[in-house]
Amino acid sequence: REYFASPENILKNEINNTTDIYSLGMVMYRLFNFNRFPFLPSKDESYAISEYADEKAYQRRISGENPASPTYASENTAEIICKCCRYEKEERYKKAAEVAEAIDNAMKTENLTDVLDYPSFSAYGSKTEIVEKEEHNVPIPEDKGPKSINVEPEKKQDTEVENENIYTMGAQAYYTEAMGSIKNNRQVDIDGESLQNIDEVSKKIAEKYGYESKEFRKFTEKLRILEDVKENNEILKKDNKKRALTIKILCGVACAAIIVGIVFLLNTDTYYINQGQFDRIYKKNLIGTTECFKEVPAENLIKKSKYLYYINQEDRKLYKSSIKNGTDEEVLSEDAVTVFRIKDDYIYYLNTGDDDKLYRMETDGTDVSCVYDKRCASISLEDGNIEIVPADNPSDLLILNTKDLSVKEALVD
């Protein structure tokens, strides 16, 4: 059963941030009502709670009835708690900061009940030993200087309250801030002796009051609460680190995908010879925009990696030009070229200056050699090999193996 859930949450109605305010109010209600939820019998009426009473109280909460003031709450404190626990969402505090501010104002005007003296931290409905209250003062330190807790039994002052009351009431804003102060800068004064170590404090209190005393039991109970909160904070920190790491990984993957997309878009330009523009080389991007890339008449245009290879119709030489800069070009062959093909890192071309014999060079223009020393009519690239049409017998077809540079006749069906 969802004891701390708001009515709209239990009834599957629309919820908002006031749903959490309601749950906070239920926590505070129990702390000021002998560990009992609204509409349950008081401790004077019944120590144990029957299933019938429990079900009846639960139904009253979700049917629209607002709870009465908690037993041990002062007027101002009860007003804060009851406003948190209103059935109608519109009648509750709108933000946790408003709850914290209301608690702060109440603390400035009156003493709050010392909740830790009541059995409020046992399981719901279980029997707990009721310890007789003994008045003693634990003042709230000033904002400047180290925090201190005076455990000397003396009368509680009207203008000061125990720091731990803030934690047990669960006001989120003050809860976090106060825990940071206690954990990082805690100083306990006992008989004029300042102790920084928790073990020393425990030993000193045990020596002064005894291990079975109410003072020692109260101190260890508060210490246990602080340790539980510290442990929960560590768990939250670990969870936050995991989430941050996951977000970083996802952001890295997204950035990598964007980079890959940009690279892809940059490499999707197509280059072609525009016959309507005097065989100039044109470029067309992904969205269809065209522009003149090189103002030269060209033929036999081939794109490989980041370079364009073409024959300049004016001097019949083989050129190489970077696609990043159209003005950056390199002459690969000083001899006139009829036609060329590219396979892997080699260019195969017909050298017009040497009677159209088949030559080969690397794509950077080095390692030039004749691979077939007879005149050729044309060449083409098929299945990874160079097909040769001999000039003296155009009806024949020869195959140049690009691996061992052997030439043989093609099998024709």
Tab-separated table of C-alpha atoms in Angstrom:
chain	number	residue	atom	x	y	z
A	1	ARG	CA	0.000	0.000	0.000
A	2	GLU	CA	1.290	3.450	-0.922
A	3	TYR	CA	1.106	5.115	2.497
A	4	PHE	CA	3.156	8.180	1.577
A	5	ALA	CA	1.676	8.695	-1.919
A	6	SER	CA	-0.718	11.548	-2.631
A	7	PRO	CA	-4.414	10.838	-3.312
A	8	GLU	CA	-4.123	11.828	-6.987
A	9	ASN	CA	-1.168	9.483	-7.362
A	10	ILE	CA	-3.020	6.581	-5.760
A	11	LEU	CA	-6.150	7.256	-7.835
A	12	LYS	CA	-4.072	7.560	-11.058
A	13	ASN	CA	-5.164	11.164	-11.621
A	14	GLU	CA	-3.025	13.982	-13.020
A	15	ILE	CA	-0.050	14.833	-10.805
A	16	ASN	CA	2.375	17.773	-10.497
A	17	ASN	CA	5.184	18.894	-8.172
A	18	THR	CA	2.739	19.251	-5.254
A	19	THR	CA	2.517	15.446	-5.201
A	20	ASP	CA	6.004	15.359	-3.665
A	21	ILE	CA	4.978	18.101	-1.226
A	22	TYR	CA	2.167	15.809	-0.026
A	23	SER	CA	4.594	12.906	0.511
A	24	LEU	CA	6.915	15.234	2.460
A	25	GLY	CA	3.954	16.272	4.571
A	26	MET	CA	3.185	12.615	5.374
A	27	VAL	CA	6.774	12.120	6.575
A	28	MET	CA	6.524	15.165	8.854
A	29	TYR	CA	3.046	14.120	10.038
A	30	ARG	CA	4.342	10.783	11.307
A	31	LEU	CA	7.280	12.445	13.065
A	32	PHE	CA	4.904	14.663	15.038
A	33	ASN	CA	2.142	12.055	15.539
A	34	PHE	CA	3.754	9.162	17.407
A	35	ASN	CA	4.782	7.461	14.149
A	36	ARG	CA	1.175	7.233	12.934
A	37	PHE	CA	-0.517	8.362	9.738
A	38	PRO	CA	-3.599	10.644	9.751
A	39	PHE	CA	-6.948	9.240	10.983
A	40	LEU	CA	-5.335	6.349	12.924
A	41	PRO	CA	-6.189	5.937	16.617
A	42	SER	CA	-3.936	7.905	18.974
A	43	LYS	CA	-1.428	6.118	21.189
A	44	ASP	CA	-3.717	6.765	24.160
A	45	GLU	CA	-6.626	4.969	22.450
A	46	SER	CA	-4.716	1.975	21.124
A	47	TYR	CA	-1.042	0.999	21.133
A	48	ALA	CA	-1.416	-1.543	18.299
A	49	ILE	CA	-3.261	-0.716	15.083
A	50	SER	CA	-5.816	-3.149	13.667
A	51	GLU	CA	-6.155	-3.883	9.966
A	52	TYR	CA	-9.689	-2.437	10.046
A	53	ALA	CA	-8.487	0.870	11.532
A	54	ASP	CA	-5.629	0.996	9.083
A	55	GLU	CA	-7.924	0.443	6.065
A	56	LYS	CA	-10.477	2.949	7.328
A	57	ALA	CA	-7.811	5.645	7.812
A	58	TYR	CA	-6.404	4.943	4.358
A	59	GLN	CA	-9.847	5.319	2.706
A	60	ARG	CA	-10.513	8.604	4.515
A	61	ARG	CA	-7.226	10.015	3.167
A	62	ILE	CA	-8.023	9.237	-0.471
A	63	SER	CA	-11.703	10.162	-0.285
A	64	GLY	CA	-11.118	13.894	0.191
A	65	GLU	CA	-10.923	14.377	3.959
A	66	ASN	CA	-8.143	16.619	5.255
A	67	PRO	CA	-6.185	15.381	8.316
A	68	ALA	CA	-6.334	16.958	11.754
A	69	SER	CA	-3.257	18.495	13.372
A	70	PRO	CA	-0.519	16.064	14.508
A	71	THR	CA	-0.477	15.313	18.238
A	72	TYR	CA	2.937	16.756	19.117
A	73	ALA	CA	3.085	19.685	16.691
A	74	SER	CA	2.800	23.297	17.786
A	75	GLU	CA	0.209	25.514	16.125
A	76	ASN	CA	2.585	26.922	13.517
A	77	THR	CA	4.218	23.568	12.834
A	78	ALA	CA	0.826	21.857	12.508
A	79	GLU	CA	-0.283	24.531	10.037
A	80	ILE	CA	2.770	23.825	7.860
A	81	ILE	CA	2.254	20.051	7.942
A	82	CYS	CA	-1.483	20.175	7.305
A	83	LYS	CA	-1.031	22.536	4.366
A	84	CYS	CA	1.401	20.019	2.833
A	85	CYS	CA	-1.159	17.232	3.334
A	86	ARG	CA	-4.226	18.979	1.892
A	87	TYR	CA	-6.337	16.759	-0.354
A	88	GLU	CA	-6.702	19.397	-3.069
A	89	LYS	CA	-3.446	20.063	-4.930
A	90	GLU	CA	-4.210	23.767	-5.283
A	91	GLU	CA	-4.326	24.206	-1.482
A	92	ARG	CA	-0.783	22.835	-0.852
A	93	TYR	CA	2.557	24.590	-1.066
A	94	LYS	CA	3.618	24.932	-4.682
A	95	LYS	CA	7.365	24.396	-4.173
A	96	ALA	CA	9.665	22.732	-1.638
A	97	ALA	CA	11.387	26.090	-1.149
A	98	GLU	CA	8.093	27.473	0.221
A	99	VAL	CA	8.011	24.626	2.781
A	100	ALA	CA	11.590	25.356	3.805
A	101	GLU	CA	10.828	29.055	4.171
A	102	ALA	CA	7.777	28.314	6.329
A	103	ILE	CA	9.807	26.018	8.585
A	104	ASP	CA	12.536	28.652	8.875
A	105	ASN	CA	9.991	31.280	9.916
A	106	ALA	CA	8.498	28.908	12.489
A	107	MET	CA	11.928	28.192	13.954
A	108	LYS	CA	12.564	31.908	14.414
A	109	THR	CA	9.401	32.443	16.465
A	110	GLU	CA	9.045	29.315	18.637
A	111	ASN	CA	10.565	26.035	19.794
A	112	LEU	CA	9.816	23.009	17.619
A	113	THR	CA	9.117	19.650	19.278
A	114	ASP	CA	12.255	17.511	19.642
A	115	VAL	CA	11.082	14.721	17.370
A	116	LEU	CA	14.014	12.406	18.047
A	117	ASP	CA	12.794	11.867	21.599
A	118	TYR	CA	9.721	10.075	20.176
A	119	PRO	CA	9.805	6.570	18.606
A	120	SER	CA	9.310	8.022	15.107
A	121	PHE	CA	11.966	6.005	13.296
A	122	SER	CA	10.659	2.492	13.882
A	123	ALA	CA	8.694	0.569	11.258
A	124	TYR	CA	5.075	1.605	10.719
A	125	GLY	CA	2.738	0.057	13.253
A	126	SER	CA	5.445	-1.745	15.305
A	127	LYS	CA	5.768	-1.402	19.074
A	128	THR	CA	8.631	0.754	20.338
A	129	GLU	CA	9.824	1.627	23.799
A	130	ILE	CA	8.743	5.081	24.890
A	131	VAL	CA	11.602	6.854	26.608
A	132	GLU	CA	10.811	9.559	29.112
A	133	LYS	CA	11.837	12.970	27.792
A	134	GLU	CA	14.563	14.885	29.550
A	135	GLU	CA	14.993	18.538	28.719
A	136	HIS	CA	18.476	19.584	27.574
A	137	ASN	CA	19.780	22.266	25.302
A	138	VAL	CA	21.433	21.742	21.898
A	139	PRO	CA	21.704	25.236	20.374
A	140	ILE	CA	21.876	26.142	16.716
A	141	PRO	CA	25.333	27.696	16.181
A	142	GLU	CA	25.826	31.024	14.503
A	143	ASP	CA	26.463	31.145	10.754
A	144	LYS	CA	30.151	32.037	11.323
A	145	GLY	CA	32.600	29.594	12.921
A	146	PRO	CA	32.410	25.817	13.373
A	147	LYS	CA	29.161	24.045	14.210
A	148	SER	CA	28.831	22.950	17.857
A	149	ILE	CA	26.448	20.816	19.897
A	150	ASN	CA	26.313	21.238	23.669
A	151	VAL	CA	25.162	18.021	25.298
A	152	GLU	CA	25.196	19.422	28.850
A	153	PRO	CA	21.751	18.810	30.427
A	154	GLU	CA	20.158	22.183	30.957
A	155	LYS	CA	16.979	24.046	30.166
A	156	LYS	CA	16.078	24.471	26.520
A	157	GLN	CA	16.242	28.144	25.500
A	158	ASP	CA	13.164	29.720	23.943
A	159	THR	CA	14.989	31.209	20.961
A	160	GLU	CA	17.100	28.170	19.937
A	161	VAL	CA	16.324	24.722	18.508
A	162	GLU	CA	18.350	21.596	17.773
A	163	ASN	CA	19.935	21.434	14.349
A	164	GLU	CA	18.787	17.835	13.914
A	165	ASN	CA	15.131	18.916	14.025
A	166	ILE	CA	15.659	20.356	10.555
A	167	TYR	CA	16.895	17.018	9.212
A	168	THR	CA	14.118	14.923	10.679
A	169	MET	CA	11.431	17.239	9.347
A	170	GLY	CA	12.843	16.623	5.873
A	171	ALA	CA	12.657	20.164	4.480
A	172	GLN	CA	14.670	19.628	1.320
A	173	ALA	CA	16.498	22.940	0.991
A	174	TYR	CA	17.651	23.170	4.615
A	175	TYR	CA	18.228	19.448	4.825
A	176	THR	CA	20.935	19.471	2.136
A	177	GLU	CA	22.617	22.651	3.362
A	178	ALA	CA	22.685	21.619	7.007
A	179	MET	CA	24.019	18.134	6.237
A	180	GLY	CA	26.947	19.682	4.361
A	181	SER	CA	27.819	21.811	7.399
A	182	ILE	CA	27.580	18.949	9.884
A	183	LYS	CA	29.611	16.561	7.708
A	184	ASN	CA	32.401	18.994	6.824
A	185	ASN	CA	32.751	21.235	9.863
A	186	ARG	CA	31.371	19.573	12.971
A	187	GLN	CA	32.743	20.412	16.424
A	188	VAL	CA	31.280	19.032	19.645
A	189	ASP	CA	31.996	20.708	22.995
A	190	ILE	CA	31.769	18.568	26.134
A	191	ASP	CA	32.845	20.075	29.488
A	192	GLY	CA	34.897	22.707	27.671
A	193	GLU	CA	36.738	20.099	25.620
A	194	SER	CA	36.442	20.422	21.818
A	195	LEU	CA	36.293	17.070	20.047
A	196	GLN	CA	36.482	16.639	16.281
A	197	ASN	CA	36.459	12.828	16.069
A	198	ILE	CA	33.072	11.075	16.333
A	199	ASP	CA	34.629	8.106	18.177
A	200	GLU	CA	36.072	10.464	20.800
A	201	VAL	CA	32.684	12.129	21.208
A	202	SER	CA	30.927	8.762	21.665
A	203	LYS	CA	33.478	7.650	24.250
A	204	LYS	CA	33.242	10.954	26.146
A	205	ILE	CA	29.437	10.865	26.294
A	206	ALA	CA	29.524	7.222	27.422
A	207	GLU	CA	31.989	8.084	30.199
A	208	LYS	CA	29.922	11.076	31.314
A	209	TYR	CA	26.427	9.546	31.189
A	210	GLY	CA	26.909	5.791	30.726
A	211	TYR	CA	26.240	3.495	27.757
A	212	GLU	CA	22.639	2.809	28.885
A	213	SER	CA	21.756	6.476	29.404
A	214	LYS	CA	19.163	8.366	27.403
A	215	GLU	CA	21.788	10.909	26.390
A	216	PHE	CA	24.035	8.255	24.839
A	217	ARG	CA	21.116	6.485	23.112
A	218	LYS	CA	19.891	9.790	21.693
A	219	PHE	CA	23.356	10.722	20.420
A	220	THR	CA	23.885	7.360	18.702
A	221	GLU	CA	20.401	7.526	17.161
A	222	LYS	CA	21.152	10.951	15.661
A	223	LEU	CA	24.520	9.711	14.487
A	224	ARG	CA	22.859	6.744	12.792
A	225	ILE	CA	20.467	9.080	10.974
A	226	LEU	CA	23.334	11.237	9.744
A	227	GLU	CA	25.247	8.166	8.567
A	228	ASP	CA	22.173	6.885	6.694
A	229	VAL	CA	21.816	10.229	4.957
A	230	LYS	CA	25.522	10.248	4.114
A	231	GLU	CA	25.243	6.744	2.647
A	232	ASN	CA	22.213	7.770	0.561
A	233	ASN	CA	24.095	10.835	-0.685
A	234	GLU	CA	27.017	8.626	-1.769
A	235	ILE	CA	24.620	6.361	-3.671
A	236	LEU	CA	23.107	9.398	-5.402
A	237	LYS	CA	26.582	10.669	-6.314
A	238	LYS	CA	27.479	7.311	-7.887
A	239	ASP	CA	24.207	7.274	-9.830
A	240	ASN	CA	24.835	10.825	-11.035
A	241	LYS	CA	28.351	9.868	-12.170
A	242	LYS	CA	26.941	6.936	-14.136
A	243	ARG	CA	24.357	9.187	-15.773
A	244	ALA	CA	27.023	11.777	-16.601
A	245	LEU	CA	29.234	9.091	-18.152
A	246	THR	CA	26.309	7.780	-20.192
A	247	ILE	CA	25.521	11.302	-21.412
A	248	LYS	CA	29.182	11.859	-22.366
A	249	ILE	CA	29.246	8.608	-24.321
A	250	LEU	CA	26.010	9.473	-26.125
A	251	CYS	CA	27.305	12.967	-26.903
A	252	GLY	CA	30.531	11.461	-28.252
A	253	VAL	CA	28.601	9.070	-30.470
A	254	ALA	CA	26.369	11.916	-31.678
A	255	CYS	CA	29.398	14.116	-32.473
A	256	ALA	CA	31.062	11.244	-34.334
A	257	ALA	CA	27.879	10.702	-36.342
A	258	ILE	CA	27.720	14.417	-37.195
A	259	ILE	CA	31.360	14.406	-38.312
A	260	VAL	CA	30.786	11.330	-40.464
A	261	GLY	CA	27.721	13.011	-41.973
A	262	ILE	CA	29.682	16.173	-42.773
A	263	VAL	CA	32.483	14.155	-44.360
A	264	PHE	CA	29.913	12.250	-46.380
A	265	LEU	CA	28.283	15.458	-47.588
A	266	LEU	CA	31.657	16.918	-48.531
A	267	ASN	CA	32.400	13.873	-50.619
A	268	THR	CA	29.071	13.647	-52.419
A	269	ASP	CA	29.967	16.244	-55.063
A	270	THR	CA	29.966	14.830	-58.599
A	271	TYR	CA	32.273	16.008	-61.386
A	272	TYR	CA	31.442	15.799	-65.080
A	273	ILE	CA	32.374	17.183	-68.477
A	274	ASN	CA	29.770	19.682	-69.646
A	275	GLN	CA	29.634	19.331	-73.418
A	276	GLY	CA	27.289	22.292	-73.633
A	277	GLN	CA	29.977	24.466	-72.088
A	278	PHE	CA	32.859	23.561	-74.395
A	279	ASP	CA	33.798	20.399	-72.472
A	280	ARG	CA	34.624	22.294	-69.286
A	281	ILE	CA	34.756	20.364	-66.001
A	282	TYR	CA	31.713	21.115	-63.802
A	283	LYS	CA	30.858	20.226	-60.216
A	284	LYS	CA	27.386	19.345	-58.873
A	285	ASN	CA	26.709	19.221	-55.121
A	286	LEU	CA	24.161	17.222	-53.145
A	287	ILE	CA	21.352	19.778	-53.485
A	288	GLY	CA	21.808	20.050	-57.257
A	289	THR	CA	23.745	23.318	-57.515
A	290	THR	CA	26.289	23.312	-60.332
A	291	GLU	CA	29.393	25.398	-60.915
A	292	CYS	CA	32.376	25.381	-63.259
A	293	PHE	CA	35.296	23.642	-61.582
A	294	LYS	CA	38.009	24.030	-64.255
A	295	GLU	CA	38.074	26.339	-67.269
A	296	VAL	CA	39.824	23.837	-69.575
A	297	PRO	CA	38.445	21.589	-72.329
A	298	ALA	CA	38.785	18.055	-70.991
A	299	GLU	CA	37.980	14.455	-71.803
A	300	ASN	CA	38.253	11.034	-70.195
A	301	LEU	CA	37.538	12.486	-66.689
A	302	ILE	CA	38.074	10.037	-63.790
A	303	LYS	CA	37.733	10.831	-60.024
A	304	LYS	CA	39.809	8.785	-57.600
A	305	SER	CA	40.056	9.595	-53.904
A	306	LYS	CA	40.659	13.374	-53.590
A	307	TYR	CA	41.882	13.938	-57.141
A	308	LEU	CA	40.549	14.349	-60.664
A	309	TYR	CA	42.451	12.819	-63.613
A	310	TYR	CA	41.740	14.080	-67.140
A	311	ILE	CA	43.200	14.718	-70.589
A	312	ASN	CA	43.506	18.354	-71.626
A	313	GLN	CA	42.171	18.594	-75.167
A	314	GLU	CA	44.512	21.478	-75.978
A	315	ASP	CA	47.856	19.694	-75.394
A	316	ARG	CA	46.578	16.071	-75.001
A	317	LYS	CA	48.562	15.661	-71.777
A	318	LEU	CA	47.367	13.786	-68.707
A	319	TYR	CA	46.642	16.032	-65.701
A	320	LYS	CA	45.955	15.502	-62.010
A	321	SER	CA	43.983	18.107	-59.997
A	322	SER	CA	42.934	18.228	-56.331
A	323	ILE	CA	39.182	18.500	-55.735
A	324	LYS	CA	39.864	20.924	-52.847
A	325	ASN	CA	41.524	23.471	-55.102
A	326	GLY	CA	40.784	23.443	-58.827
A	327	THR	CA	43.805	25.627	-59.586
A	328	ASP	CA	46.206	23.109	-58.053
A	329	GLU	CA	47.044	20.768	-60.936
A	330	GLU	CA	49.955	18.588	-61.966
A	331	VAL	CA	51.050	17.272	-65.367
A	332	LEU	CA	51.575	13.506	-65.119
A	333	SER	CA	52.607	12.781	-68.688
A	334	GLU	CA	54.720	14.992	-70.948
A	335	ASP	CA	53.703	12.804	-73.915
A	336	ALA	CA	50.323	13.089	-75.591
A	337	VAL	CA	47.724	10.626	-74.333
A	338	THR	CA	44.817	9.142	-76.286
A	339	VAL	CA	42.919	7.396	-73.509
A	340	PHE	CA	43.639	6.159	-69.947
A	341	ARG	CA	42.185	3.955	-67.233
A	342	ILE	CA	42.967	3.694	-63.493
A	343	LYS	CA	43.305	0.389	-61.631
A	344	ASP	CA	44.320	0.489	-57.955
A	345	ASP	CA	47.352	2.829	-57.716
A	346	TYR	CA	48.282	2.660	-61.411
A	347	ILE	CA	47.253	4.575	-64.514
A	348	TYR	CA	47.197	2.665	-67.835
A	349	TYR	CA	47.268	4.924	-70.900
A	350	LEU	CA	47.960	4.945	-74.653
A	351	ASN	CA	51.079	7.007	-75.323
A	352	THR	CA	50.496	8.904	-78.550
A	353	GLY	CA	54.123	10.026	-78.546
A	354	ASP	CA	55.204	6.371	-78.759
A	355	ASP	CA	52.831	5.082	-81.461
A	356	ASP	CA	49.888	4.506	-79.062
A	357	LYS	CA	51.659	1.799	-77.089
A	358	LEU	CA	50.238	0.852	-73.714
A	359	TYR	CA	52.064	2.466	-70.793
A	360	ARG	CA	51.661	2.298	-67.047
A	361	MET	CA	52.561	4.766	-64.259
A	362	GLU	CA	51.717	5.274	-60.595
A	363	THR	CA	49.002	7.804	-59.810
A	364	ASP	CA	51.632	10.305	-58.631
A	365	GLY	CA	53.321	10.207	-62.074
A	366	THR	CA	56.295	8.005	-61.122
A	367	ASP	CA	57.396	4.486	-62.188
A	368	VAL	CA	56.550	4.930	-65.870
A	369	SER	CA	56.970	1.850	-68.077
A	370	CYS	CA	55.684	0.301	-71.317
A	371	VAL	CA	53.593	-2.780	-70.577
A	372	TYR	CA	52.506	-3.631	-74.151
A	373	ASP	CA	54.811	-2.573	-76.967
A	374	LYS	CA	52.400	-2.776	-79.875
A	375	ARG	CA	50.096	-0.119	-81.239
A	376	CYS	CA	46.634	-0.115	-79.653
A	377	ALA	CA	43.339	1.224	-80.949
A	378	SER	CA	41.698	1.530	-77.520
A	379	ILE	CA	41.712	0.151	-73.970
A	380	SER	CA	39.038	-0.455	-71.326
A	381	LEU	CA	38.860	-1.746	-67.750
A	382	GLU	CA	36.866	-4.953	-67.229
A	383	ASP	CA	36.838	-7.283	-64.186
A	384	GLY	CA	40.005	-5.745	-62.805
A	385	ASN	CA	42.044	-6.253	-65.988
A	386	ILE	CA	42.806	-4.090	-69.014
A	387	GLU	CA	41.141	-5.072	-72.296
A	388	ILE	CA	43.184	-4.109	-75.381
A	389	VAL	CA	41.911	-3.669	-78.920
A	390	PRO	CA	44.996	-4.041	-81.211
A	391	ALA	CA	45.314	-1.369	-83.918
A	392	ASP	CA	46.469	-3.853	-86.596
A	393	ASN	CA	43.523	-6.202	-85.942
A	394	PRO	CA	40.589	-4.408	-84.301
A	395	SER	CA	38.454	-7.583	-84.326
A	396	ASP	CA	40.746	-9.209	-81.760
A	397	LEU	CA	40.556	-8.611	-78.021
A	398	LEU	CA	43.510	-9.018	-75.664
A	399	ILE	CA	43.565	-9.143	-71.849
A	400	LEU	CA	46.378	-7.545	-69.827
A	401	ASN	CA	46.614	-9.064	-66.358
A	402	THR	CA	47.228	-6.098	-64.039
A	403	LYS	CA	48.994	-8.314	-61.472
A	404	ASP	CA	51.710	-9.974	-63.579
A	405	LEU	CA	51.328	-7.770	-66.719
A	406	SER	CA	50.912	-10.852	-68.927
A	407	VAL	CA	48.895	-10.516	-72.180
A	408	LYS	CA	46.682	-13.170	-73.638
A	409	GLU	CA	43.819	-13.414	-76.040
A	410	ALA	CA	40.332	-13.070	-74.645
A	411	LEU	CA	37.913	-15.972	-74.986
A	412	VAL	CA	35.022	-14.838	-77.160
A	413	ASP	CA	31.827	-16.889	-77.312
